Short mmCIF file of C-alpha atoms and ligand atoms in Angstrom, two decimals:
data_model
loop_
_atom_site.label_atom_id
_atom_site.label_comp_id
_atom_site.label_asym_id
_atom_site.label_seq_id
_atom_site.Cartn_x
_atom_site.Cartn_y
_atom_site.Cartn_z
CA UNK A 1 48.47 270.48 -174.01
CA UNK A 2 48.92 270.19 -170.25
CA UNK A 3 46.57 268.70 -167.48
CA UNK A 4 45.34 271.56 -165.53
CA UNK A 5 42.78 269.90 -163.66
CA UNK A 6 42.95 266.14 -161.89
CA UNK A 7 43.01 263.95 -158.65
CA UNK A 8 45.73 264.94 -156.49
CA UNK A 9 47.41 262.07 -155.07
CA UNK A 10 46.43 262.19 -151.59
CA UNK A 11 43.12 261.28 -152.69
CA UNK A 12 42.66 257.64 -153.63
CA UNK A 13 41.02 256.51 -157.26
CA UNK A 14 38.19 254.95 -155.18
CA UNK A 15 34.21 255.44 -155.50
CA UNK A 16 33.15 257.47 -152.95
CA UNK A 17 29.78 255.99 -150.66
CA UNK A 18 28.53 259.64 -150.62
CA UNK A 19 25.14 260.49 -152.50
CA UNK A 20 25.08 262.16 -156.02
CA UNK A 21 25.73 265.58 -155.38
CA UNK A 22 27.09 265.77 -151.83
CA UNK A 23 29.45 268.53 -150.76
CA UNK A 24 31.49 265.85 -148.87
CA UNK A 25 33.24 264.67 -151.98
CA UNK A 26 34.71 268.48 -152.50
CA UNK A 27 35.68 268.86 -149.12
CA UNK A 28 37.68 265.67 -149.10
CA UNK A 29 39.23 266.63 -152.19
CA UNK A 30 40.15 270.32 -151.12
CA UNK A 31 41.74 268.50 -148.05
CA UNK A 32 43.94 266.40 -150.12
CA UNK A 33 44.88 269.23 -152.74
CA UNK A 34 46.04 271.27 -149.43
CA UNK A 35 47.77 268.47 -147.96
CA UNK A 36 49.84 268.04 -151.46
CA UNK A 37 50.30 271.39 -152.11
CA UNK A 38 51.89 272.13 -149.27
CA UNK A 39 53.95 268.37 -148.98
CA UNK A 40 52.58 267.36 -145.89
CA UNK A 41 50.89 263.96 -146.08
CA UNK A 42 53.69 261.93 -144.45
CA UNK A 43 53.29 264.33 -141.42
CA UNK A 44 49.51 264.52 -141.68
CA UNK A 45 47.16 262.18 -139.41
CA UNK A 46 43.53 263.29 -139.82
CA UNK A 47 40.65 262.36 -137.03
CA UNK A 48 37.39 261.30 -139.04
CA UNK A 49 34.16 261.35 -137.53
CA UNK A 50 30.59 259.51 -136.95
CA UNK A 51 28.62 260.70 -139.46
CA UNK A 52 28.21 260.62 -143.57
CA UNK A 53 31.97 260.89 -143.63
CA UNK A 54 32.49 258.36 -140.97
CA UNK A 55 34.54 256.02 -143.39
CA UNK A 56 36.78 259.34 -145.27
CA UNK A 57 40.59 257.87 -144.07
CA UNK A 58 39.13 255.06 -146.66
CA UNK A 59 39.11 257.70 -149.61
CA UNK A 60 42.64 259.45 -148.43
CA UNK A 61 45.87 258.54 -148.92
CA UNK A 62 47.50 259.13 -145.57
CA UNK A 63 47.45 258.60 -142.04
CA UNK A 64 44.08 258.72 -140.09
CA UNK A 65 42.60 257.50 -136.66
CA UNK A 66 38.44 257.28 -135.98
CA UNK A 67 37.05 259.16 -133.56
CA UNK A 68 34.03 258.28 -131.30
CA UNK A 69 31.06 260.52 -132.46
CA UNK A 70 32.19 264.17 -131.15
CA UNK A 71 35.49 263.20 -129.77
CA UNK A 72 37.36 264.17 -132.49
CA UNK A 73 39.25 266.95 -130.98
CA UNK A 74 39.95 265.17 -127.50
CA UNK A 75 41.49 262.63 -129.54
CA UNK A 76 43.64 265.14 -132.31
CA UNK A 77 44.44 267.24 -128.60
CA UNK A 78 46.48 263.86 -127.13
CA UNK A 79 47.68 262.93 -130.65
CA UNK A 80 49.39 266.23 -131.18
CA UNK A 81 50.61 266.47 -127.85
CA UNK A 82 52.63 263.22 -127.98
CA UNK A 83 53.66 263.79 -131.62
CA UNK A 84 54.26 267.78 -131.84
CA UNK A 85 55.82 266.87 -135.53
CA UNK A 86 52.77 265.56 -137.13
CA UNK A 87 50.40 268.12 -138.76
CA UNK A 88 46.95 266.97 -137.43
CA UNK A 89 43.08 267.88 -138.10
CA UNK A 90 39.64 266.96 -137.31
CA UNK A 91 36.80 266.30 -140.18
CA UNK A 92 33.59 266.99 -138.26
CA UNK A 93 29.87 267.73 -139.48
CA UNK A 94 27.52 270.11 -137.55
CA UNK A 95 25.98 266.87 -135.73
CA UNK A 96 29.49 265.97 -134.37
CA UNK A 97 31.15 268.91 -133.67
CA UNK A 98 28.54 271.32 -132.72
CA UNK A 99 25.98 268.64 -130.96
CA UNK A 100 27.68 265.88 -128.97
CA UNK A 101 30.90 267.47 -129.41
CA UNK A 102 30.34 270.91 -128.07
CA UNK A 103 32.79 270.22 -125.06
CA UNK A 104 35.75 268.86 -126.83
CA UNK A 105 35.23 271.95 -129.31
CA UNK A 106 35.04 274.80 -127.11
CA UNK A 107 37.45 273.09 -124.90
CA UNK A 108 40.01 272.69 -127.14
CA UNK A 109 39.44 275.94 -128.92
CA UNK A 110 39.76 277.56 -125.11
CA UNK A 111 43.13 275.68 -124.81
CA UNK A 112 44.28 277.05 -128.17
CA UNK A 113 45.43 273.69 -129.13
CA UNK A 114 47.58 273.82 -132.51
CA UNK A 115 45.44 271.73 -134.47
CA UNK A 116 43.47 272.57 -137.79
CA UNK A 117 39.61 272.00 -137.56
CA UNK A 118 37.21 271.55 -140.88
CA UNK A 119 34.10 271.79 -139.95
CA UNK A 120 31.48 270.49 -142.35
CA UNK A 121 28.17 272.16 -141.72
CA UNK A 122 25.21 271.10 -144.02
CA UNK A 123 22.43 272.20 -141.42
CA UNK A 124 20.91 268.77 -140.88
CA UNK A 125 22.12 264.79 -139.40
CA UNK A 126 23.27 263.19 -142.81
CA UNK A 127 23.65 259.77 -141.73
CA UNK A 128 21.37 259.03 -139.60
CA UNK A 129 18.18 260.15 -141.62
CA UNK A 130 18.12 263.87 -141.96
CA UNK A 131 17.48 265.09 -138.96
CA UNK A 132 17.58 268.27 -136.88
CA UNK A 133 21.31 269.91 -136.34
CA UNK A 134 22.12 272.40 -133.97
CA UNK A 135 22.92 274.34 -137.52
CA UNK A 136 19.40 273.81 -139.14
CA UNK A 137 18.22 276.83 -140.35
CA UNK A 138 14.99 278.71 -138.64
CA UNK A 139 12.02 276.78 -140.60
CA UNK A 140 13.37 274.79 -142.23
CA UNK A 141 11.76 271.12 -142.58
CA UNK A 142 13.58 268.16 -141.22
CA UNK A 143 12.83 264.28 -140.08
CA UNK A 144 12.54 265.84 -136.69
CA UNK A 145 11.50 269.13 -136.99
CA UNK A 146 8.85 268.50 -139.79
CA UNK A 147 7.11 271.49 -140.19
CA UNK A 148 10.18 273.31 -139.88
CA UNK A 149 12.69 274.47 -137.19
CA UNK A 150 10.82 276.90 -135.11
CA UNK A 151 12.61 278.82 -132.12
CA UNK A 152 10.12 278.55 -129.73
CA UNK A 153 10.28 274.79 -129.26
CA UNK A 154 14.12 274.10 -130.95
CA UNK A 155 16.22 277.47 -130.51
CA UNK A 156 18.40 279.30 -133.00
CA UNK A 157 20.82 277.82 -135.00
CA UNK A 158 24.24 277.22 -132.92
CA UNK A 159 26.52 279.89 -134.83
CA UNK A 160 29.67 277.77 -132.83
CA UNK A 161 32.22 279.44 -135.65
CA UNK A 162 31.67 282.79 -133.82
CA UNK A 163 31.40 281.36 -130.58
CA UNK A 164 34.95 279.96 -131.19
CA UNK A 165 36.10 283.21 -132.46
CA UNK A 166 35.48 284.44 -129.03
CA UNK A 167 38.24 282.43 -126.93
CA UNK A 168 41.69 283.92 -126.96
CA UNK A 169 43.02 280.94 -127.26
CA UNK A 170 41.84 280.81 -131.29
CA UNK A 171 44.08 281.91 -133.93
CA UNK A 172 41.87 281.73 -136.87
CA UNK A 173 38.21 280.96 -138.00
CA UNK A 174 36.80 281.60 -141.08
CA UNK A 175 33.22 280.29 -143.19
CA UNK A 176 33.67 279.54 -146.73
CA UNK A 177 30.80 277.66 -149.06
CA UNK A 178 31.20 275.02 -151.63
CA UNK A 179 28.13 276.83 -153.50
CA UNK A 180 30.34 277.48 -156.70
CA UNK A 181 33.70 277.28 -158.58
CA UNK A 182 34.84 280.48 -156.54
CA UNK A 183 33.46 279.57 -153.90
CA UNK A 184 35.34 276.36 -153.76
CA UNK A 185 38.52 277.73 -154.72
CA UNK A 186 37.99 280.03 -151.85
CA UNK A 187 37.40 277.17 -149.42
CA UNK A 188 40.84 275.72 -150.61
CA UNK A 189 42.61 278.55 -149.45
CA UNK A 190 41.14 278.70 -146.59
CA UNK A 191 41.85 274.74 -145.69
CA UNK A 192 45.42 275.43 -146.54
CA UNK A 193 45.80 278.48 -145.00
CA UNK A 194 44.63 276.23 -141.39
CA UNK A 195 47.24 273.38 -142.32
CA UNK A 196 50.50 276.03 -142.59
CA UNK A 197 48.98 278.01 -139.53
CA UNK A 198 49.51 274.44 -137.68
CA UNK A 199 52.86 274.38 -139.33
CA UNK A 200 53.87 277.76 -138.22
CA UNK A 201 52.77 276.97 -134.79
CA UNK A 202 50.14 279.57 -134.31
CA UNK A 203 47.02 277.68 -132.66
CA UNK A 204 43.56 276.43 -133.61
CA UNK A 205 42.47 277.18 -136.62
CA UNK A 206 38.96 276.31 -137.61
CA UNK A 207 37.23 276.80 -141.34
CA UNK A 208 33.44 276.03 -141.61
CA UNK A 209 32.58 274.97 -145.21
CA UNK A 210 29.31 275.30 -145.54
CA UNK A 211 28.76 271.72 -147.33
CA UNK A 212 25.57 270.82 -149.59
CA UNK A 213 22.90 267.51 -148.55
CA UNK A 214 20.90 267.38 -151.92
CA UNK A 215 19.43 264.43 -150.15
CA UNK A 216 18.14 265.70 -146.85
CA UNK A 217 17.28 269.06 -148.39
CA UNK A 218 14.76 267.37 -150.68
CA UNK A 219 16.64 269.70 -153.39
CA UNK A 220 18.28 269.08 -156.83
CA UNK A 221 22.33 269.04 -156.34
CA UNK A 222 21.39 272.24 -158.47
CA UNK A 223 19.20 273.66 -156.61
CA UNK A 224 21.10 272.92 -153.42
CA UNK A 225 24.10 275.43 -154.17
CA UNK A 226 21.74 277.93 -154.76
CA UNK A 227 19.76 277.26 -151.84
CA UNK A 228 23.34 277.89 -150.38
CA UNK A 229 24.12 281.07 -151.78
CA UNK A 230 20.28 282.66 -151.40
CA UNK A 231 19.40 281.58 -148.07
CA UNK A 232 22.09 279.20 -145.79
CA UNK A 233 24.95 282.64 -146.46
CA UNK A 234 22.43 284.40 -145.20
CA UNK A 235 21.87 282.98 -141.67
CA UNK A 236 26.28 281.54 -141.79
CA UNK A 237 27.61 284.86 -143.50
CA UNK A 238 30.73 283.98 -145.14
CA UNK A 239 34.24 285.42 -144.53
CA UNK A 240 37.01 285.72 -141.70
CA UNK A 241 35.95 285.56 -138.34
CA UNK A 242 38.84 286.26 -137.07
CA UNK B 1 42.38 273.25 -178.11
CA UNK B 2 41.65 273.32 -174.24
CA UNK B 3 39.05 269.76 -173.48
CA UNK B 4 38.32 267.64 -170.70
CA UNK B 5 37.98 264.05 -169.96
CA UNK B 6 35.29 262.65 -168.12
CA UNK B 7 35.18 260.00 -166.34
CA UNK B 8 31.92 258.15 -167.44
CA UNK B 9 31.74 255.28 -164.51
CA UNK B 10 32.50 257.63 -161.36
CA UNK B 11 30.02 260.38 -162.63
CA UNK B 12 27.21 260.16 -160.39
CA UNK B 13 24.72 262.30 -162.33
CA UNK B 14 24.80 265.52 -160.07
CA UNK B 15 24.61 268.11 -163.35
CA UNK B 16 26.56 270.13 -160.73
CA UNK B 17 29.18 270.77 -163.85
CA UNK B 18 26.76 271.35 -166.62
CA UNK B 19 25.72 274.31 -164.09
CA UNK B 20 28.67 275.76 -163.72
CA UNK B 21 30.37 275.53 -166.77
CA UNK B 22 30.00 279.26 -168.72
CA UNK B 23 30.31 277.61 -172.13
CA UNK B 24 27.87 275.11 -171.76
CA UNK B 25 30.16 272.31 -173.12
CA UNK B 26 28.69 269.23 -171.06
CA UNK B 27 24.97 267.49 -171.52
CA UNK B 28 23.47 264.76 -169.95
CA UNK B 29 24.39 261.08 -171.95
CA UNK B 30 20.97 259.14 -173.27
CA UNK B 31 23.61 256.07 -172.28
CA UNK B 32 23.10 254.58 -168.66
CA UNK B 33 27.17 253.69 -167.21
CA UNK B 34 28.43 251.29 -164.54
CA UNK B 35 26.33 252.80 -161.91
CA UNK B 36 22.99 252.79 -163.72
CA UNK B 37 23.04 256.49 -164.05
CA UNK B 38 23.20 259.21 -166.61
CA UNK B 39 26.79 260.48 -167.07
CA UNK B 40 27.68 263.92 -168.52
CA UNK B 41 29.57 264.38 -171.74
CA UNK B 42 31.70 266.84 -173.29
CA UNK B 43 30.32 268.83 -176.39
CA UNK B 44 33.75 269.92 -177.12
CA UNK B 45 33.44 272.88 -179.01
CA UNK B 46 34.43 275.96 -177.08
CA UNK B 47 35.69 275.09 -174.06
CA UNK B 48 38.37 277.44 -172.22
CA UNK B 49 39.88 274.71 -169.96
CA UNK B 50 38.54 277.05 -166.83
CA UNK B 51 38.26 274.10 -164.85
CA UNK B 52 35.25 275.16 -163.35
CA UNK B 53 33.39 271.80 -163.87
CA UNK B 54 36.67 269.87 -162.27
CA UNK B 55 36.43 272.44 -159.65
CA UNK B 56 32.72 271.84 -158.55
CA UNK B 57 32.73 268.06 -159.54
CA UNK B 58 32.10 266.10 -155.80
CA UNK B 59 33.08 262.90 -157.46
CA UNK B 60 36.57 264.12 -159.29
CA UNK B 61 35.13 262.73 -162.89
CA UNK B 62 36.77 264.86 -164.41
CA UNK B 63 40.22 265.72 -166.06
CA UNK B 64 40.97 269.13 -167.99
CA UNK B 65 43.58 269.95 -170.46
CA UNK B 66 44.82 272.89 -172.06
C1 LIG C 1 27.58 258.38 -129.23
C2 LIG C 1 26.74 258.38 -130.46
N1 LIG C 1 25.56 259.04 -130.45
C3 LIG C 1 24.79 259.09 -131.55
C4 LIG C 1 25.19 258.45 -132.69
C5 LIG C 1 24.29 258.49 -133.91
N2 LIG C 1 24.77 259.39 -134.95
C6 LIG C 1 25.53 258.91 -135.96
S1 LIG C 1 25.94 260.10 -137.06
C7 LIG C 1 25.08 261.28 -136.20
C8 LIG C 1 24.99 262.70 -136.68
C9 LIG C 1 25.72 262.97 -137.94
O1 LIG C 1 25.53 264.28 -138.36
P1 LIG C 1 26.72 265.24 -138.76
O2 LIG C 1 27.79 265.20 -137.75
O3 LIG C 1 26.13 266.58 -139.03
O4 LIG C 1 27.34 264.58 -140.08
P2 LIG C 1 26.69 264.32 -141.52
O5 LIG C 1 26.23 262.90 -141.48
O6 LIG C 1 25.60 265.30 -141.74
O7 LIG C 1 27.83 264.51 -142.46
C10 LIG C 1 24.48 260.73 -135.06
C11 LIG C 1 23.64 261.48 -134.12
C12 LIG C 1 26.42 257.76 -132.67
N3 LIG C 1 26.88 257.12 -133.74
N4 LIG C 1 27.18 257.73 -131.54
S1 LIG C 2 22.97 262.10 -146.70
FE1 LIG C 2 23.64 264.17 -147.22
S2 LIG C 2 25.67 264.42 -146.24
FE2 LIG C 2 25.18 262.20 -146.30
S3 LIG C 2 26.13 261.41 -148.19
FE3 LIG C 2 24.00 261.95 -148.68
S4 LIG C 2 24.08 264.08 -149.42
FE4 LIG C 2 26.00 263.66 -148.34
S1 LIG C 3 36.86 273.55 -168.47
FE1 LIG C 3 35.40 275.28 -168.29
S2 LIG C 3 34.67 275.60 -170.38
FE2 LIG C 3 35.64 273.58 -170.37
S3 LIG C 3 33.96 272.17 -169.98
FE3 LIG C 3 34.86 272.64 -167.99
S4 LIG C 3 33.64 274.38 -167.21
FE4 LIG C 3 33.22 274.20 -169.41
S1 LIG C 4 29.92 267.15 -161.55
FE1 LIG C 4 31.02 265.19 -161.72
S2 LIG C 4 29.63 263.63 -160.89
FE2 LIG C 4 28.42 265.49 -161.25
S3 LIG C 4 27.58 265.17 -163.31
FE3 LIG C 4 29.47 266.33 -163.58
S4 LIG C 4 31.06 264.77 -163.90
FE4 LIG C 4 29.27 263.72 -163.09
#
């Protein structure tokens, strides 16, 4: 009989803050499985960011510098400049990355910065309340957009993944969904497939994983994955970008 | 025979694996753990050691063996 299934060792034997259900928890572990598999956590540094995750370098087991809410990627940009030999990324929700972020994202993205970018999108604010992200779907009901997100009065939800895919500075972008075994397994490529392109030297590499918020969603943890696959795929179609 | 161990005081309750897993091998516990919540348990009859439940667990409760 042989363990085929545990905690990797980049990610510490610690209780997680995160609420029952929350896609956070996968994405830190995919992370840390990546960062294993390919033997890389005395290189890695991560950036964490304001938001649910805000306290993650407390649940890894390497290297890993705050960021000021958005600023992750100004911050990973000067890191990896002055240390070329350290494999650096950025853990940013929608709020951080594709709100007060937008500049460092674009910006860095448009410099083609060799850095690896995991973008957490679960369509709403998580720690602050549950409010309205530039990623909240087109009706649907938030603290701040309560009878749902309508685009005469909020706009369309910021599709930043293909915005990025636009500069020729990118290497690689590509949406993935913690919705389902697969689907997870498929998101774990994807992260490690953004580490070794860092490794290789071939540019920014960004993977959305679209990232469940049971609690803001006022849905089951259940009912949230499937609320994933029937109707957040639909408006964040999965796949390679580019 | 493949199995898995769970974790009983980091479950948080999420049922995520009891949906996933194809055998239907985990239930929700009548006992409250550490955290005041419901855990899953393991059934233990057929299970394949897919890993699925590891896979989709958010809280890594849970071990697998085969
Ligand atoms: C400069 C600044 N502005 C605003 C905030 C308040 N704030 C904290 S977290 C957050 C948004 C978090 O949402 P997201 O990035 O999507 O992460 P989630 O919590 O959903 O994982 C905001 C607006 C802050 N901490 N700092
Ligand atoms: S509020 Fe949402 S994103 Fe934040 S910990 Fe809870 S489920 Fe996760
Ligand atoms: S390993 Fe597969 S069959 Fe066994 S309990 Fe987990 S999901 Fe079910
Ligand atoms: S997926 Fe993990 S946390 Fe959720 S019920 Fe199962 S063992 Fe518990």
């Amino acid at each position: 009989m042989k363990k085929v299934f545990s905690r990797t060792s980049s990610l510490r034997d610690v209780d997680t803050h995160y609420c029952s259900g929350c896609g956070h928890g996968i994405a830190h572990r995919l992370i840390a499985e990546a960062i294993d598999e390919l033997d890389i956590r005395e290189q890695v540094i991560g950036i964490t960011p304001v938001g649910c995750a805000v306290i993650a370098y407390n649940y890894w087991n390497f290297d890993c510098v705050e960021s000021p809410h958005g600023r992750g990627l100004a911050i990973a940009t000067a890191i990896k400049r002055v240390r070329p030999q350290n494999i650096v990324f950025t853990y940013q929700g929608d709020g951080d990355l594709a709100a007060i972020g937008t500049a460092e994202t674009i910006h860095a993205a448009n410099r083609g910065e060799n850095l690896t970018v995991i973008f957490i999108n679960n369509a709403v604010y998580g720690m602050t309340g549950g409010q309205m992200a530039p990623t909240t779907l087109i009706g649907q009901k938030t603290a701040t957009s309560p009878r749902g997100r309508d685009i005469g009065n909020e706009g369309y939800p910021l599709k930043i993944s293909e915005i990025v895919a636009q500069l020729p500075g990118v290497y690689s972008v590509e949406r993935v969904s913690c919705d389902s075994p697969k689907g997870v397994l498929k998101a774990k490529s994807a992260i490690k497939a953004a580490f070794k392109n860092q490794m290789d030297n071939k540019g920014f590499s960004l993977v959305e994983v679209l990232s469940a918020c049971p609690t803001y969603w006022s849905l089951t943890p259940a009912d949230s994955l499937d609320w994933m696959q029937n109707t957040m795929s639909k408006e964040f179609p999965l796949g390679k970008i580019k | 025979m493949a199995h898995i161990k769970i974790k009983r005081d980091k479950c948080k309750g999420c049922m995520l694996c009891i949906k996933v897993c194809p055998k239907g091998q985990l239930k929700e516990d009548s006992v409250l753990n550490k955290k005041g919540i419901k855990p899953v348990v393991f059934l233990g009859q057929d299970c394949t050691g897919c890993t699925f439940c590891g896979v989709i667990c958010p809280d890594t409760a849970i071990e697998v063996y085969k």
